[in-house]
Tab-separated table of C-alpha atoms in Angstrom:
chain	number	residue	atom	x	y	z
A	1	MET	CA	-106.840	50.389	-138.963
A	2	ILE	CA	-104.851	48.273	-135.748
A	3	LYS	CA	-105.242	45.289	-137.658
A	4	GLU	CA	-103.263	47.020	-141.215
A	5	PHE	CA	-101.265	48.668	-138.894
A	6	THR	CA	-99.663	45.259	-137.068
A	7	ASN	CA	-100.131	43.516	-140.475
A	8	GLN	CA	-97.421	46.117	-141.768
A	9	LYS	CA	-95.478	45.627	-138.714
A	10	ILE	CA	-95.460	41.536	-138.467
A	11	ASP	CA	-93.565	41.618	-142.305
A	12	LEU	CA	-91.467	44.038	-140.919
A	13	PHE	CA	-90.170	42.404	-138.018
A	14	LYS	CA	-90.198	39.283	-139.878
A	15	VAL	CA	-93.022	37.265	-137.284
A	16	CYS	CA	-94.751	34.634	-138.442
A	17	VAL	CA	-97.456	33.133	-136.317
A	18	ILE	CA	-97.302	28.957	-135.154
A	19	ILE	CA	-99.915	27.080	-133.992
A	20	PRO	CA	-99.309	23.324	-132.839
A	21	THR	CA	-102.621	21.820	-132.832
A	22	TYR	CA	-104.034	17.795	-131.571
A	23	ASN	CA	-107.813	17.396	-131.990
A	24	ASN	CA	-108.838	20.652	-131.492
A	25	CYS	CA	-111.255	20.238	-134.706
A	26	LYS	CA	-114.256	22.620	-132.451
A	27	THR	CA	-112.180	25.682	-132.139
A	28	LEU	CA	-109.149	25.055	-134.669
A	29	ALA	CA	-110.765	26.973	-137.550
A	30	ARG	CA	-111.601	29.534	-135.437
A	31	VAL	CA	-108.387	30.273	-134.206
A	32	ILE	CA	-106.590	29.928	-137.764
A	33	ASP	CA	-109.822	32.931	-139.019
A	34	GLY	CA	-108.679	35.187	-135.985
A	35	VAL	CA	-104.814	34.876	-136.835
A	36	LEU	CA	-105.770	35.225	-140.450
A	37	LEU	CA	-107.393	38.630	-139.943
A	38	TYR	CA	-103.249	39.852	-138.790
A	39	THR	CA	-101.648	37.947	-141.383
A	40	THR	CA	-101.370	35.183	-143.343
A	41	ASN	CA	-98.066	33.778	-142.282
A	42	ILE	CA	-99.133	31.164	-140.985
A	43	ILE	CA	-97.486	27.684	-140.115
A	44	VAL	CA	-99.752	24.731	-138.661
A	45	VAL	CA	-98.562	21.960	-137.397
A	46	ASN	CA	-100.918	18.854	-137.417
A	47	ASP	CA	-99.365	16.694	-134.098
A	48	GLY	CA	-100.268	13.142	-135.598
A	49	ALA	CA	-104.243	14.469	-135.055
A	50	THR	CA	-107.329	11.606	-135.444
A	51	ASP	CA	-110.214	13.742	-135.547
A	52	ALA	CA	-111.502	16.045	-138.453
A	53	THR	CA	-107.857	18.140	-138.603
A	54	LEU	CA	-107.047	16.875	-141.515
A	55	GLU	CA	-110.153	18.395	-143.840
A	56	ILE	CA	-109.854	21.400	-141.915
A	57	LEU	CA	-106.762	22.486	-142.856
A	58	LYS	CA	-107.196	21.229	-146.297
A	59	LYS	CA	-109.941	24.686	-146.538
A	60	TYR	CA	-106.260	27.109	-146.084
A	61	PRO	CA	-104.668	26.282	-148.908
A	62	GLN	CA	-103.015	29.817	-148.161
A	63	ILE	CA	-100.668	28.867	-144.635
A	64	GLN	CA	-98.614	26.686	-144.488
A	65	GLN	CA	-98.505	23.041	-142.830
A	66	ILE	CA	-96.588	20.588	-142.006
A	67	HIS	CA	-98.360	16.893	-140.200
A	68	LEU	CA	-96.980	14.140	-138.330
A	69	SER	CA	-97.657	10.977	-139.053
A	70	LYS	CA	-97.667	10.499	-135.225
A	71	ASN	CA	-98.395	12.787	-131.987
A	72	LYS	CA	-95.373	13.533	-130.164
A	73	GLY	CA	-96.453	15.702	-128.067
A	74	LYS	CA	-97.103	19.617	-127.821
A	75	GLY	CA	-93.539	20.054	-127.178
A	76	ASN	CA	-91.465	18.480	-130.335
A	77	ALA	CA	-94.774	20.244	-132.518
A	78	LEU	CA	-92.763	23.224	-130.799
A	79	ARG	CA	-89.600	23.074	-131.792
A	80	ILE	CA	-90.705	21.167	-135.794
A	81	GLY	CA	-92.317	25.064	-136.051
A	82	LEU	CA	-90.122	27.094	-134.594
A	83	ALA	CA	-86.678	25.638	-136.491
A	84	HIS	CA	-89.182	25.125	-139.954
A	85	ALA	CA	-89.548	29.068	-139.081
A	86	GLN	CA	-86.611	29.767	-139.122
A	87	LYS	CA	-85.514	28.060	-142.061
A	88	HIS	CA	-87.835	29.742	-143.955
A	89	ASN	CA	-86.405	33.212	-143.143
A	90	PHE	CA	-88.569	34.482	-140.109
A	91	LYS	CA	-86.448	36.714	-136.971
A	92	TYR	CA	-89.681	36.044	-134.660
A	93	ALA	CA	-92.289	33.485	-134.412
A	94	ILE	CA	-95.917	33.981	-132.256
A	95	THR	CA	-97.160	30.267	-130.787
A	96	ILE	CA	-100.756	29.920	-130.085
A	97	ASP	CA	-103.268	26.931	-129.304
A	98	SER	CA	-105.334	26.271	-131.513
A	99	ASP	CA	-107.627	25.146	-128.214
A	100	GLY	CA	-109.420	28.988	-128.405
A	101	GLN	CA	-108.324	30.557	-125.393
A	102	HIS	CA	-106.576	32.614	-126.648
A	103	PHE	CA	-107.357	35.412	-128.117
A	104	SER	CA	-105.809	36.764	-131.639
A	105	GLU	CA	-106.741	40.730	-131.265
A	106	ASP	CA	-103.943	40.405	-128.410
A	107	ILE	CA	-101.585	39.421	-131.665
A	108	PRO	CA	-100.506	43.637	-131.673
A	109	VAL	CA	-100.061	43.505	-127.506
A	110	PHE	CA	-96.760	41.676	-128.842
A	111	ILE	CA	-95.923	42.964	-131.847
A	112	THR	CA	-96.366	46.837	-130.367
A	113	ALA	CA	-94.163	45.822	-127.146
A	114	LEU	CA	-91.721	44.258	-130.119
A	115	GLU	CA	-91.114	47.357	-131.611
A	116	LYS	CA	-90.840	49.654	-128.360
A	117	ALA	CA	-88.439	46.410	-127.104
A	118	GLU	CA	-84.813	48.661	-126.982
A	119	ASN	CA	-83.199	45.012	-126.961
A	120	LYS	CA	-84.825	43.408	-129.287
A	121	ASN	CA	-83.317	40.045	-128.254
A	122	ILE	CA	-86.760	38.872	-126.248
A	123	LEU	CA	-88.993	36.745	-125.721
A	124	LEU	CA	-92.271	37.314	-124.815
A	125	ILE	CA	-95.092	35.564	-122.858
A	126	GLY	CA	-99.113	36.261	-122.317
A	127	ALA	CA	-99.671	36.912	-119.076
A	128	ARG	CA	-102.899	35.505	-118.469
A	129	ASN	CA	-105.569	36.730	-115.385
A	130	MET	CA	-105.205	33.197	-113.673
A	131	ASN	CA	-107.596	34.054	-110.848
A	132	GLN	CA	-110.537	34.799	-113.094
A	133	GLU	CA	-113.794	32.855	-112.427
A	134	SER	CA	-113.230	30.294	-116.171
A	135	VAL	CA	-109.871	29.348	-114.679
A	136	PRO	CA	-110.005	26.277	-113.333
A	137	LYS	CA	-108.113	25.818	-110.387
A	138	LYS	CA	-105.296	22.955	-110.731
A	139	SER	CA	-104.511	25.379	-113.286
A	140	SER	CA	-104.139	28.441	-111.435
A	141	PHE	CA	-101.880	26.380	-108.845
A	142	GLY	CA	-99.685	24.852	-111.517
A	143	ASN	CA	-98.767	29.113	-112.841
A	144	LYS	CA	-97.392	29.287	-109.703
A	145	PHE	CA	-95.977	26.353	-109.106
A	146	SER	CA	-94.279	26.862	-112.091
A	147	ASN	CA	-93.540	30.879	-111.333
A	148	PHE	CA	-92.024	29.795	-108.293
A	149	TRP	CA	-89.730	27.759	-110.313
A	150	PHE	CA	-88.663	29.538	-113.216
A	151	TRP	CA	-87.675	32.361	-110.127
A	152	VAL	CA	-85.311	29.511	-108.831
A	153	GLU	CA	-83.429	28.661	-112.496
A	154	THR	CA	-83.279	32.299	-112.971
A	155	GLY	CA	-84.214	34.812	-110.242
A	156	ILE	CA	-86.669	36.577	-112.943
A	157	LYS	CA	-90.015	36.816	-111.054
A	158	LEU	CA	-92.982	36.583	-114.130
A	159	LYS	CA	-97.260	36.854	-113.659
A	160	ASP	CA	-97.316	33.492	-115.721
A	161	THR	CA	-94.583	31.213	-117.343
A	162	GLN	CA	-97.208	28.634	-118.770
A	163	SER	CA	-99.295	30.589	-121.582
A	164	GLY	CA	-98.687	28.780	-124.593
A	165	TYR	CA	-99.069	32.610	-126.301
A	166	ARG	CA	-95.801	33.476	-127.023
A	167	LEU	CA	-92.835	35.330	-129.393
A	168	TYR	CA	-89.377	33.860	-129.764
A	169	PRO	CA	-86.781	34.964	-131.218
A	170	LEU	CA	-85.642	32.587	-134.008
A	171	GLU	CA	-81.689	33.122	-134.729
A	172	GLU	CA	-81.064	32.960	-130.536
A	173	LEU	CA	-83.488	30.039	-130.222
A	174	ALA	CA	-81.321	28.025	-132.843
A	175	LYS	CA	-78.108	28.392	-130.459
A	176	LEU	CA	-79.484	26.768	-127.638
A	177	ASN	CA	-79.888	22.801	-127.057
A	178	PHE	CA	-83.021	21.947	-126.138
A	179	TYR	CA	-84.034	18.165	-124.920
A	180	THR	CA	-87.924	17.919	-124.015
A	181	SER	CA	-90.691	17.060	-126.357
A	182	LYS	CA	-93.799	17.267	-123.905
A	183	PHE	CA	-95.556	20.151	-122.787
A	184	GLU	CA	-92.358	20.323	-120.452
A	185	PHE	CA	-91.202	22.315	-123.176
A	186	GLU	CA	-92.665	25.263	-123.093
A	187	ILE	CA	-90.203	25.536	-119.060
A	188	GLU	CA	-87.311	24.399	-120.737
A	189	VAL	CA	-87.103	27.067	-123.353
A	190	ILE	CA	-87.730	30.296	-121.286
A	191	VAL	CA	-84.948	28.777	-118.416
A	192	LYS	CA	-83.084	28.324	-120.777
A	193	ALA	CA	-83.358	31.232	-122.553
A	194	ALA	CA	-82.991	33.502	-119.663
A	195	TRP	CA	-79.765	31.651	-118.686
A	196	ASN	CA	-78.252	33.019	-122.210
A	197	ASP	CA	-79.555	36.226	-121.975
A	198	ILE	CA	-82.578	36.801	-124.119
A	199	ILE	CA	-84.551	39.176	-122.133
A	200	VAL	CA	-87.759	36.942	-120.587
A	201	LYS	CA	-90.521	38.851	-119.953
A	202	ASN	CA	-94.806	39.268	-119.745
A	203	VAL	CA	-97.481	41.119	-121.397
A	204	PRO	CA	-100.891	41.175	-120.826
A	205	VAL	CA	-103.066	39.241	-123.199
A	206	LYS	CA	-107.542	37.978	-122.418
A	207	VAL	CA	-107.991	34.350	-122.308
A	208	LEU	CA	-110.845	31.854	-122.054
A	209	TYR	CA	-111.839	28.804	-120.653
A	210	ASP	CA	-114.668	27.253	-122.457
A	211	GLU	CA	-115.348	23.720	-120.728
A	212	THR	CA	-117.490	22.826	-123.653
A	213	GLU	CA	-115.427	23.156	-126.459
A	214	ARG	CA	-111.773	22.750	-125.006
A	215	VAL	CA	-109.769	20.156	-124.853
A	216	SER	CA	-107.092	19.939	-123.052
A	217	HIS	CA	-103.593	16.874	-123.689
A	218	PHE	CA	-102.258	17.208	-120.313
A	219	ARG	CA	-101.859	14.829	-118.012
A	220	PRO	CA	-101.812	15.867	-114.675
A	221	PHE	CA	-99.674	12.679	-113.373
A	222	LYS	CA	-97.585	11.998	-116.392
A	223	ASP	CA	-97.039	15.392	-117.205
A	224	PHE	CA	-96.799	16.975	-114.222
A	225	THR	CA	-93.570	13.887	-113.029
A	226	ARG	CA	-92.757	15.229	-115.916
A	227	ILE	CA	-92.214	19.253	-115.568
A	228	SER	CA	-90.903	18.076	-111.703
A	229	ILE	CA	-88.384	16.318	-112.979
A	230	LEU	CA	-87.262	18.703	-115.043
A	231	ASN	CA	-87.727	21.370	-112.842
A	232	THR	CA	-85.491	19.282	-110.305
A	233	TRP	CA	-82.830	18.953	-113.354
A	234	LEU	CA	-82.396	22.759	-114.155
A	235	VAL	CA	-81.997	23.964	-110.502
A	236	MET	CA	-79.549	21.311	-109.955
A	237	VAL	CA	-77.672	23.300	-113.405
A	238	THR	CA	-78.329	26.088	-111.726
A	239	PHE	CA	-76.920	26.295	-108.852
A	240	LEU	CA	-74.109	24.059	-110.146
A	241	TYR	CA	-73.204	25.775	-113.012
A	242	ILE	CA	-75.433	28.779	-114.251
A	243	LYS	CA	-74.834	30.896	-110.604
A	244	PRO	CA	-71.329	30.454	-110.070
A	245	ARG	CA	-70.597	30.945	-114.032
A	246	ASN	CA	-72.697	34.268	-113.538
A	247	PHE	CA	-70.708	35.214	-110.420
A	248	PHE	CA	-67.415	34.356	-112.567
A	249	GLN	CA	-68.923	36.492	-115.512
A	250	ASN	CA	-69.746	38.908	-114.032
A	251	LEU	CA	-65.817	39.487	-111.924
A	252	LYS	CA	-64.284	39.270	-114.706
A	253	LYS	CA	-65.736	41.686	-116.697
A	254	LYS	CA	-66.056	44.195	-113.957
A	255	GLY	CA	-62.313	43.645	-112.933
A	256	ILE	CA	-62.290	42.658	-109.255
A	257	LYS	CA	-62.218	47.046	-108.125
A	258	ARG	CA	-65.676	47.459	-109.572
A	259	PHE	CA	-67.474	44.477	-108.300
A	260	PHE	CA	-65.815	45.296	-105.175
A	261	VAL	CA	-67.577	48.715	-105.091
A	262	GLU	CA	-70.609	47.702	-107.550
A	263	ASP	CA	-71.624	44.485	-106.627
A	264	PHE	CA	-70.080	44.645	-102.384
A	265	LEU	CA	-69.726	48.138	-101.277
A	266	GLY	CA	-72.386	49.789	-103.544
A	267	SER	CA	-75.428	46.762	-102.953
A	268	HIS	CA	-78.681	48.430	-101.585
A	269	ASP	CA	-79.436	46.133	-98.739
A	270	SER	CA	-79.303	46.738	-95.394
A	271	PRO	CA	-76.258	46.740	-93.350
A	272	THR	CA	-77.627	44.371	-91.472
A	273	LYS	CA	-78.236	41.812	-94.664
A	274	LYS	CA	-75.184	42.357	-96.384
A	275	ALA	CA	-73.396	41.426	-92.897
A	276	LEU	CA	-75.565	38.152	-92.539
A	277	SER	CA	-74.768	36.889	-96.154
A	278	ILE	CA	-71.445	36.906	-95.361
A	279	ALA	CA	-71.439	34.935	-92.628
A	280	LEU	CA	-73.126	32.606	-94.288
A	281	GLY	CA	-70.955	32.378	-96.892
A	282	THR	CA	-68.207	32.287	-94.655
A	283	PHE	CA	-69.875	29.628	-92.766
A	284	ILE	CA	-70.761	27.082	-95.916
A	285	GLY	CA	-67.285	27.982	-97.365
A	286	LEU	CA	-65.401	26.463	-93.871
A	287	SER	CA	-67.925	23.972	-93.303
A	288	PRO	CA	-66.922	20.177	-93.735
A	289	PHE	CA	-69.930	19.887	-96.771
A	290	TRP	CA	-67.533	19.340	-99.964
A	291	GLY	CA	-69.004	19.378	-103.331
A	292	PHE	CA	-72.078	20.451	-101.947
A	293	HIS	CA	-70.953	24.435	-101.214
A	294	THR	CA	-72.525	26.715	-104.034
A	295	VAL	CA	-75.843	24.831	-103.776
A	296	LEU	CA	-76.352	25.134	-100.494
A	297	VAL	CA	-75.246	28.525	-100.450
A	298	PHE	CA	-77.647	29.453	-103.006
A	299	PHE	CA	-79.904	27.708	-101.957
A	300	LEU	CA	-79.618	28.795	-98.176
A	301	ALA	CA	-79.580	32.891	-99.533
A	302	ILE	CA	-83.021	32.302	-101.534
A	303	THR	CA	-84.350	31.113	-98.387
A	304	LEU	CA	-83.426	33.314	-96.309
A	305	LYS	CA	-83.509	36.102	-99.297
A	306	LEU	CA	-79.772	37.079	-98.360
A	307	ASN	CA	-77.695	38.439	-101.018
A	308	LYS	CA	-76.860	35.733	-103.282
A	309	VAL	CA	-73.401	37.353	-104.502
A	310	ILE	CA	-71.847	38.343	-101.493
A	311	ALA	CA	-72.549	35.080	-100.261
A	312	PHE	CA	-71.503	33.155	-103.125
A	313	GLY	CA	-68.662	35.123	-103.763
A	314	PHE	CA	-67.334	35.035	-99.496
A	315	SER	CA	-68.517	30.749	-99.893
A	316	ASN	CA	-65.224	30.594	-102.525
A	317	LEU	CA	-62.838	30.916	-99.270
A	318	SER	CA	-62.508	26.541	-99.371
A	319	LEU	CA	-60.909	27.191	-103.390
A	320	PRO	CA	-58.419	24.561	-103.462
A	321	PRO	CA	-55.608	26.336	-102.572
A	322	PHE	CA	-56.977	26.993	-99.496
A	323	ILE	CA	-58.342	23.977	-98.526
A	324	PRO	CA	-55.306	22.465	-96.816
A	325	PHE	CA	-55.523	25.300	-94.593
A	326	ILE	CA	-58.837	24.907	-93.684
A	327	ILE	CA	-58.295	21.399	-92.389
A	328	TYR	CA	-55.597	22.004	-91.000
A	329	ALA	CA	-57.150	24.475	-88.743
A	330	SER	CA	-60.228	22.266	-88.710
A	331	SER	CA	-58.357	19.575	-87.460
A	332	LYS	CA	-56.506	21.403	-84.343
A	333	ILE	CA	-59.691	23.152	-83.344
A	334	GLY	CA	-60.918	19.691	-83.451
A	335	GLN	CA	-57.877	18.695	-81.190
A	336	PHE	CA	-58.634	21.373	-78.588
A	337	ILE	CA	-62.417	20.523	-77.967
A	338	LEU	CA	-61.882	16.689	-77.965
A	339	GLY	CA	-59.512	16.805	-75.697
A	340	THR	CA	-57.171	14.921	-78.587
A	341	ASN	CA	-53.763	15.173	-79.601
A	342	TYR	CA	-52.113	13.991	-83.166
A	343	SER	CA	-48.569	15.737	-85.366
A	344	TYR	CA	-48.901	15.973	-88.904
A	345	THR	CA	-47.632	19.042	-91.548
A	346	ILE	CA	-49.550	20.739	-94.072
A	347	GLU	CA	-47.903	18.782	-96.698
A	348	GLU	CA	-48.866	15.473	-95.454
A	349	ILE	CA	-52.333	17.549	-94.651
A	350	SER	CA	-52.697	18.004	-98.858
A	351	THR	CA	-50.643	14.052	-99.798
A	352	ASP	CA	-51.414	11.428	-97.513
A	353	PHE	CA	-53.367	12.910	-94.218
A	354	GLU	CA	-55.496	9.598	-93.256
A	355	VAL	CA	-58.567	12.037	-92.635
A	356	PHE	CA	-61.158	9.470	-92.202
A	357	LYS	CA	-59.466	7.925	-89.130
A	358	HIS	CA	-59.843	11.886	-87.850
A	359	LEU	CA	-62.861	12.019	-89.347
A	360	LYS	CA	-65.103	13.001	-85.568
A	361	THR	CA	-61.934	14.960	-84.497
A	362	TYR	CA	-62.413	17.049	-88.297
A	363	ILE	CA	-66.262	17.253	-88.377
A	364	VAL	CA	-66.342	18.997	-84.687
A	365	GLY	CA	-63.643	21.357	-85.701
A	366	SER	CA	-64.489	22.890	-89.353
A	367	PHE	CA	-68.720	23.882	-87.101
A	368	SER	CA	-67.123	24.496	-85.217
A	369	LEU	CA	-64.057	27.112	-87.192
A	370	ALA	CA	-66.866	27.816	-89.332
A	371	ILE	CA	-69.118	29.172	-86.791
A	372	ILE	CA	-65.980	31.635	-85.177
A	373	SER	CA	-65.254	32.608	-88.762
A	374	ALA	CA	-68.674	33.531	-89.243
A	375	THR	CA	-69.027	35.459	-86.424
A	376	LEU	CA	-66.390	37.444	-85.981
A	377	LEU	CA	-66.822	38.676	-89.614
A	378	GLY	CA	-70.340	39.056	-89.584
A	379	VAL	CA	-69.865	41.508	-86.386
A	380	PHE	CA	-67.075	42.818	-88.223
A	381	SER	CA	-68.276	42.790	-92.153
A	382	TYR	CA	-71.791	45.089	-89.761
A	383	VAL	CA	-69.865	47.616	-88.197
A	384	PHE	CA	-67.939	47.870	-91.454
A	385	PHE	CA	-71.233	48.782	-93.598
A	386	VAL	CA	-73.268	50.491	-90.927
A	387	ILE	CA	-69.798	53.094	-90.455
A	388	PHE	CA	-69.640	53.267	-94.516
A	389	HIS	CA	-72.959	53.431	-94.889
A	390	LYS	CA	-73.660	56.555	-92.134
A	391	LYS	CA	-70.049	57.965	-93.936
A	392	ILE	CA	-72.463	58.237	-97.400
A	393	ASN	CA	-75.374	59.691	-96.246
A	394	HIS	CA	-73.454	62.498	-94.615
A	395	ASN	CA	-71.699	63.122	-97.272
A	396	GLU	CA	-74.863	62.873	-99.309
């Protein structure tokens, strides 16, 4: 009954199942047979297998097959399978690994989650129990490592970001650009999906690690290096582009007044946390780390568990129109502290001010200005928020 119901929903939502495979002849037939219990909408991507895969697939003429002449990696196979699925008018694709670790009876879990979702622009990842005894320690560690960086890059906390058992929204993915072709593609795709307002969430699935059958093609050194390089790039893009973009999009969408009321005053953070966020943003914005303000403020806000929106907002004290005034004030404070004296105007600072000639003075003054301003604004805002929160609680 469940299988018939799932089959109907699969057709209703135009879902197919993609099985990328490379030298998994021991488990491939079992995986295909399991999926066939729910649907014949199957696309197998043979990624240049050199074992008995081709002979096995000859027994399944009823399913779609793509045979690649050379092995180019799981990411490449998935991208080809996803593009093929969209070309054949499928709206969603469930991907399942051919190594036998996934259970076909979890297909209804994805379909039910899709049916219940109000927003169908959704990407579902099967969350495995990585604490069970059969799961290799290196796999459990790798998953935690991946989960952490996904959170840094998107702000979304997931239990499992490495599972290959997923449901993809094909039309939305077709709008995105991808550059990886190995195992790291499964990280790139979920990060970019989250960046582009696709809902990314976990659904619970079972997992089987049978070392007597399972063949893993993950190369610890090469693939981990690829993943680390990708995460480094994604983190840079996150701090330099995505988070500032989201901030200004939110500001533009809400308007300054509504943004101030909802995200600043209306934040549920404590007065201490808000004040420290303001102090951090002010300090970074006035510090001499030009070109790195955005990276630093988001990194420190995340590390210190402060309000990223508030911290970033106040770091924009160093917007271009204010830069000459900040340099002027920093230099004057630096002169006072170091006991030096030289004269110049605001106009000279913005044109031909010899900043390197007075670099020591500027740096000392800049840090001093940042510390003084951050302290004053932090204390003032703390008092303000304490009074504001008391007033709100009293009215309630």
